[in-house]
PDB file of C-alpha atoms in Angstrom:
ATOM      1  CA  MET A  26     110.902  90.327 110.907  1.00  0.00           C
ATOM      2  CA  LYS A  27     113.430  91.718 113.120  1.00  0.00           C
ATOM      3  CA  ASN A  28     116.661  93.122 111.651  1.00  0.00           C
ATOM      4  CA  GLU A  29     118.823  90.371 113.211  1.00  0.00           C
ATOM      5  CA  GLN A  30     116.960  87.784 111.455  1.00  0.00           C
ATOM      6  CA  LEU A  31     117.448  89.618 108.016  1.00  0.00           C
ATOM      7  CA  LEU A  32     121.216  90.064 108.562  1.00  0.00           C
ATOM      8  CA  LEU A  33     121.331  86.350 109.502  1.00  0.00           C
ATOM      9  CA  ILE A  34     119.246  85.500 106.054  1.00  0.00           C
ATOM     10  CA  MET A  35     121.419  87.949 103.910  1.00  0.00           C
ATOM     11  CA  ALA A  36     124.727  86.331 105.256  1.00  0.00           C
ATOM     12  CA  GLU A  37     123.358  82.901 104.442  1.00  0.00           C
ATOM     13  CA  ARG A  38     121.971  83.551 101.016  1.00  0.00           C
ATOM     14  CA  ILE A  39     124.854  85.377  99.905  1.00  0.00           C
ATOM     15  CA  LEU A  40     127.674  83.665 101.675  1.00  0.00           C
ATOM     16  CA  GLY A  41     126.429  80.548 102.727  1.00  0.00           C
ATOM     17  CA  GLU A  42     125.908  78.284 105.865  1.00  0.00           C
ATOM     18  CA  LYS A  43     129.396  79.082 107.604  1.00  0.00           C
ATOM     19  CA  ALA A  44     128.759  83.029 107.226  1.00  0.00           C
ATOM     20  CA  ALA A  45     125.550  82.311 108.791  1.00  0.00           C
ATOM     21  CA  ASN A  46     127.245  80.625 111.659  1.00  0.00           C
ATOM     22  CA  ILE A  47     129.419  83.458 112.278  1.00  0.00           C
ATOM     23  CA  VAL A  48     126.650  86.082 112.415  1.00  0.00           C
ATOM     24  CA  THR A  49     124.484  83.882 114.814  1.00  0.00           C
ATOM     25  CA  LEU A  50     127.534  83.847 116.937  1.00  0.00           C
ATOM     26  CA  LEU A  51     128.114  87.463 116.759  1.00  0.00           C
ATOM     27  CA  LEU A  52     124.127  88.349 117.415  1.00  0.00           C
ATOM     28  CA  GLU A  53     124.566  85.971 120.630  1.00  0.00           C
ATOM     29  CA  ASN A  54     127.860  87.857 121.945  1.00  0.00           C
ATOM     30  CA  ASP A  55     128.732  91.679 121.891  1.00  0.00           C
ATOM     31  CA  GLU A  56     132.227  91.503 120.220  1.00  0.00           C
ATOM     32  CA  LEU A  57     134.477  88.599 119.660  1.00  0.00           C
ATOM     33  CA  THR A  58     138.004  88.267 118.281  1.00  0.00           C
ATOM     34  CA  ASP A  59     138.581  85.914 115.063  1.00  0.00           C
ATOM     35  CA  GLU A  60     140.195  83.418 117.191  1.00  0.00           C
ATOM     36  CA  ALA A  61     137.167  83.053 119.450  1.00  0.00           C
ATOM     37  CA  ILE A  62     134.784  82.921 116.534  1.00  0.00           C
ATOM     38  CA  SER A  63     137.039  80.451 114.642  1.00  0.00           C
ATOM     39  CA  ARG A  64     137.282  78.201 117.810  1.00  0.00           C
ATOM     40  CA  ALA A  65     133.213  78.576 118.712  1.00  0.00           C
ATOM     41  CA  ILE A  66     132.376  77.365 115.108  1.00  0.00           C
ATOM     42  CA  LYS A  67     135.204  75.049 114.850  1.00  0.00           C
ATOM     43  CA  LEU A  68     136.372  76.648 111.208  1.00  0.00           C
ATOM     44  CA  ASP A  69     139.825  77.100 110.084  1.00  0.00           C
ATOM     45  CA  ILE A  70     141.231  80.574 111.026  1.00  0.00           C
ATOM     46  CA  ASN A  71     141.924  81.610 107.479  1.00  0.00           C
ATOM     47  CA  GLU A  72     138.499  80.520 106.376  1.00  0.00           C
ATOM     48  CA  THR A  73     137.028  82.376 109.405  1.00  0.00           C
ATOM     49  CA  ARG A  74     138.830  85.662 108.632  1.00  0.00           C
ATOM     50  CA  ARG A  75     138.217  85.331 104.848  1.00  0.00           C
ATOM     51  CA  LEU A  76     134.394  85.107 105.736  1.00  0.00           C
ATOM     52  CA  LEU A  77     134.541  87.833 108.301  1.00  0.00           C
ATOM     53  CA  HIS A  78     136.243  90.221 105.352  1.00  0.00           C
ATOM     54  CA  ARG A  79     133.318  89.128 103.147  1.00  0.00           C
ATOM     55  CA  LEU A  80     130.679  89.851 105.745  1.00  0.00           C
ATOM     56  CA  PHE A  81     132.681  93.333 106.325  1.00  0.00           C
ATOM     57  CA  ASP A  82     132.378  94.069 102.794  1.00  0.00           C
ATOM     58  CA  LEU A  83     128.695  93.389 102.703  1.00  0.00           C
ATOM     59  CA  ASN A  84     128.369  95.808 105.665  1.00  0.00           C
ATOM     60  CA  ILE A  85     126.842  93.002 107.743  1.00  0.00           C
ATOM     61  CA  VAL A  86     129.816  93.145 110.403  1.00  0.00           C
ATOM     62  CA  LYS A  87     132.087  95.606 111.427  1.00  0.00           C
ATOM     63  CA  TYR A  88     135.526  95.714 113.673  1.00  0.00           C
ATOM     64  CA  ARG A  89     137.464  97.779 115.980  1.00  0.00           C
ATOM     65  CA  ARG A  90     141.170  97.270 116.214  1.00  0.00           C
ATOM     66  CA  ILE A  91     143.076  97.467 119.508  1.00  0.00           C
ATOM     67  CA  ARG A  92     146.998  97.158 119.753  1.00  0.00           C
ATOM     68  CA  ASP A  93     148.779  95.251 122.190  1.00  0.00           C
ATOM     69  CA  GLU A  94     151.258  97.707 123.566  1.00  0.00           C
ATOM     70  CA  LYS A  95     153.703  94.991 124.692  1.00  0.00           C
ATOM     71  CA  ILE A  96     154.134  93.251 121.432  1.00  0.00           C
ATOM     72  CA  GLY A  97     152.571  95.804 118.824  1.00  0.00           C
ATOM     73  CA  TRP A  98     150.120  93.478 117.354  1.00  0.00           C
ATOM     74  CA  TYR A  99     146.488  94.409 116.975  1.00  0.00           C
ATOM     75  CA  THR A 100     143.603  92.428 117.900  1.00  0.00           C
ATOM     76  CA  TYR A 101     140.379  92.654 115.858  1.00  0.00           C
ATOM     77  CA  LEU A 102     137.253  92.682 117.751  1.00  0.00           C
ATOM     78  CA  TRP A 103     134.226  91.897 115.330  1.00  0.00           C
ATOM     79  CA  ARG A 104     130.603  92.730 116.184  1.00  0.00           C
ATOM     80  CA  ILE A 105     127.234  93.137 114.132  1.00  0.00           C
ATOM     81  CA  THR A 106     127.128  96.332 112.311  1.00  0.00           C
ATOM     82  CA  ASP A 107     124.494  99.188 113.201  1.00  0.00           C
ATOM     83  CA  SER A 108     123.116  99.461 109.544  1.00  0.00           C
ATOM     84  CA  SER A 109     119.928  98.703 108.938  1.00  0.00           C
ATOM     85  CA  PRO A 110     119.120  95.771 106.592  1.00  0.00           C
ATOM     86  CA  GLU A 111     117.609  98.374 104.209  1.00  0.00           C
ATOM     87  CA  ALA A 112     120.720 100.398 103.803  1.00  0.00           C
ATOM     88  CA  ILE A 113     122.742  97.126 103.418  1.00  0.00           C
ATOM     89  CA  ILE A 114     120.478  96.036 100.530  1.00  0.00           C
ATOM     90  CA  ALA A 115     120.420  99.586  99.147  1.00  0.00           C
ATOM     91  CA  LEU A 116     124.409  99.721  99.166  1.00  0.00           C
ATOM     92  CA  ARG A 117     124.434  96.192  97.540  1.00  0.00           C
ATOM     93  CA  LYS A 118     121.988  97.324  94.872  1.00  0.00           C
ATOM     94  CA  LYS A 119     124.297 100.674  94.086  1.00  0.00           C
ATOM     95  CA  ARG A 120     127.385  98.209  93.809  1.00  0.00           C
ATOM     96  CA  VAL A 121     125.521  95.972  91.496  1.00  0.00           C
ATOM     97  CA  LEU A 122     124.463  98.762  89.311  1.00  0.00           C
ATOM     98  CA  GLU A 123     127.948 100.177  89.230  1.00  0.00           C
ATOM     99  CA  LYS A 124     129.572  96.957  88.204  1.00  0.00           C
ATOM    100  CA  LEU A 125     126.918  96.213  85.419  1.00  0.00           C
ATOM    101  CA  LYS A 126     127.233  99.838  84.095  1.00  0.00           C
ATOM    102  CA  ARG A 127     130.912  99.066  83.912  1.00  0.00           C
ATOM    103  CA  ARG A 128     130.388  95.979  82.100  1.00  0.00           C
ATOM    104  CA  LEU A 129     128.005  97.504  79.453  1.00  0.00           C
ATOM    105  CA  GLU A 130     130.215 100.628  78.854  1.00  0.00           C
ATOM    106  CA  TYR A 131     132.915  97.804  78.299  1.00  0.00           C
ATOM    107  CA  GLU A 132     130.449  95.580  75.888  1.00  0.00           C
ATOM    108  CA  LEU A 133     129.633  98.595  73.943  1.00  0.00           C
ATOM    109  CA  ASP A 134     133.249  99.799  73.340  1.00  0.00           C
ATOM    110  CA  GLY A 135     133.546  96.693  70.827  1.00  0.00           C
ATOM    111  CA  PRO A 136     134.006  95.325  68.531  1.00  0.00           C
ATOM    112  CA  TYR A 137     135.036  92.244  69.598  1.00  0.00           C
ATOM    113  CA  TYR A 138     136.619  88.845  67.817  1.00  0.00           C
ATOM    114  CA  TYR A 139     136.393  85.353  69.036  1.00  0.00           C
ATOM    115  CA  CYS A 140     137.871  82.065  68.478  1.00  0.00           C
ATOM    116  CA  GLY A 141     135.176  79.245  68.168  1.00  0.00           C
ATOM    117  CA  LYS A 142     137.878  76.531  68.804  1.00  0.00           C
ATOM    118  CA  CYS A 143     139.274  77.844  72.170  1.00  0.00           C
ATOM    119  CA  ASN A 144     136.202  79.411  73.230  1.00  0.00           C
ATOM    120  CA  THR A 145     138.090  82.851  73.935  1.00  0.00           C
ATOM    121  CA  ARG A 146     136.982  86.531  72.893  1.00  0.00           C
ATOM    122  CA  TYR A 147     139.244  89.390  72.206  1.00  0.00           C
ATOM    123  CA  THR A 148     139.019  93.141  71.863  1.00  0.00           C
ATOM    124  CA  PHE A 149     139.799  94.552  68.442  1.00  0.00           C
ATOM    125  CA  GLY A 150     143.051  95.931  69.575  1.00  0.00           C
ATOM    126  CA  GLU A 151     144.097  92.394  70.893  1.00  0.00           C
ATOM    127  CA  ALA A 152     142.756  90.901  67.431  1.00  0.00           C
ATOM    128  CA  SER A 153     144.653  93.275  65.260  1.00  0.00           C
ATOM    129  CA  SER A 154     147.805  92.718  67.317  1.00  0.00           C
ATOM    130  CA  TYR A 155     147.645  89.149  66.834  1.00  0.00           C
ATOM    131  CA  MET A 156     146.733  89.464  62.784  1.00  0.00           C
ATOM    132  CA  PHE A 157     143.198  88.376  63.588  1.00  0.00           C
ATOM    133  CA  MET A 158     144.710  84.856  64.466  1.00  0.00           C
ATOM    134  CA  CYS A 159     144.113  83.279  67.758  1.00  0.00           C
ATOM    135  CA  PRO A 160     147.336  83.166  69.593  1.00  0.00           C
ATOM    136  CA  LYS A 161     146.505  79.835  71.506  1.00  0.00           C
ATOM    137  CA  CYS A 162     145.634  77.646  68.433  1.00  0.00           C
ATOM    138  CA  ASP A 163     146.189  79.610  65.044  1.00  0.00           C
ATOM    139  CA  GLU A 164     142.484  79.710  64.062  1.00  0.00           C
ATOM    140  CA  VAL A 165     141.099  82.804  62.230  1.00  0.00           C
ATOM    141  CA  LEU A 166     139.163  84.926  64.683  1.00  0.00           C
ATOM    142  CA  SER A 167     135.716  85.866  63.699  1.00  0.00           C
ATOM    143  CA  PRO A 168     133.603  89.045  64.626  1.00  0.00           C
ATOM    144  CA  TYR A 169     131.650  88.421  67.988  1.00  0.00           C
ATOM    145  CA  ASP A 170     128.210  89.851  68.161  1.00  0.00           C
ATOM    146  CA  ASN A 171     127.388  90.931  71.504  1.00  0.00           C
ATOM    147  CA  SER A 172     124.065  92.490  70.748  1.00  0.00           C
ATOM    148  CA  LYS A 173     122.213  90.065  72.961  1.00  0.00           C
ATOM    149  CA  LEU A 174     124.396  90.507  75.885  1.00  0.00           C
ATOM    150  CA  VAL A 175     123.946  94.376  75.689  1.00  0.00           C
ATOM    151  CA  GLU A 176     120.036  93.920  75.462  1.00  0.00           C
ATOM    152  CA  LYS A 177     120.229  91.762  78.482  1.00  0.00           C
ATOM    153  CA  LEU A 178     122.375  94.125  80.552  1.00  0.00           C
ATOM    154  CA  GLU A 179     120.328  97.203  79.623  1.00  0.00           C
ATOM    155  CA  LYS A 180     117.344  95.331  80.669  1.00  0.00           C
ATOM    156  CA  ILE A 181     118.990  94.368  84.082  1.00  0.00           C
ATOM    157  CA  ILE A 182     120.078  97.723  84.644  1.00  0.00           C
ATOM    158  CA  ARG A 183     116.485  99.350  83.630  1.00  0.00           C
ATOM    159  CA  GLN A 184     114.800  96.962  86.085  1.00  0.00           C
ATOM    160  CA  LEU A 185     117.337  97.497  89.200  1.00  0.00           C
ATOM    161  CA  GLU A 186     116.971 101.301  88.577  1.00  0.00           C
ATOM    162  CA  GLU A 187     113.070 101.075  88.326  1.00  0.00           C
ATOM    163  CA  THR A 188     112.777  99.082  91.706  1.00  0.00           C
ATOM    164  CA  PRO A 189     112.963 100.820  95.043  1.00  0.00           C
ATOM    165  CA  PRO A 190     115.802 100.410  97.422  1.00  0.00           C
TER     166      PRO A 190
END
């Protein structure tokens, strides 16, 4: 499978059909402005820009900025990235692992308390400042057992670390 096809599949699976349409258009053209992309795929300019920025965050597209000397505004020209799909996947995996590790660290930082009526969880500091009463409904907060969540996070992290990029 060609790199272009992999980029298209990644865009569609992560961000949906509209993002895939943008990638398809950019694969067919060297560089396009966000306005040209918006017109070509008949999508609102704000949604087009939002998707372009999300594609940029995923390292699927990149841009260059040129300044109009007369009015001082910038024009952004968007194109497909030079990065390989493998590099993009490795970067995404790294970011996901970082998020999961931060979440695991947060979960291990407990204890936590829970309001069964409001379905809201509080840290020990929050719960103690509320005198262990829910600030929304005045129910007594119960200790929250997050051991299953911690186990699940540890398992996912372990699996991701064991798989090659």
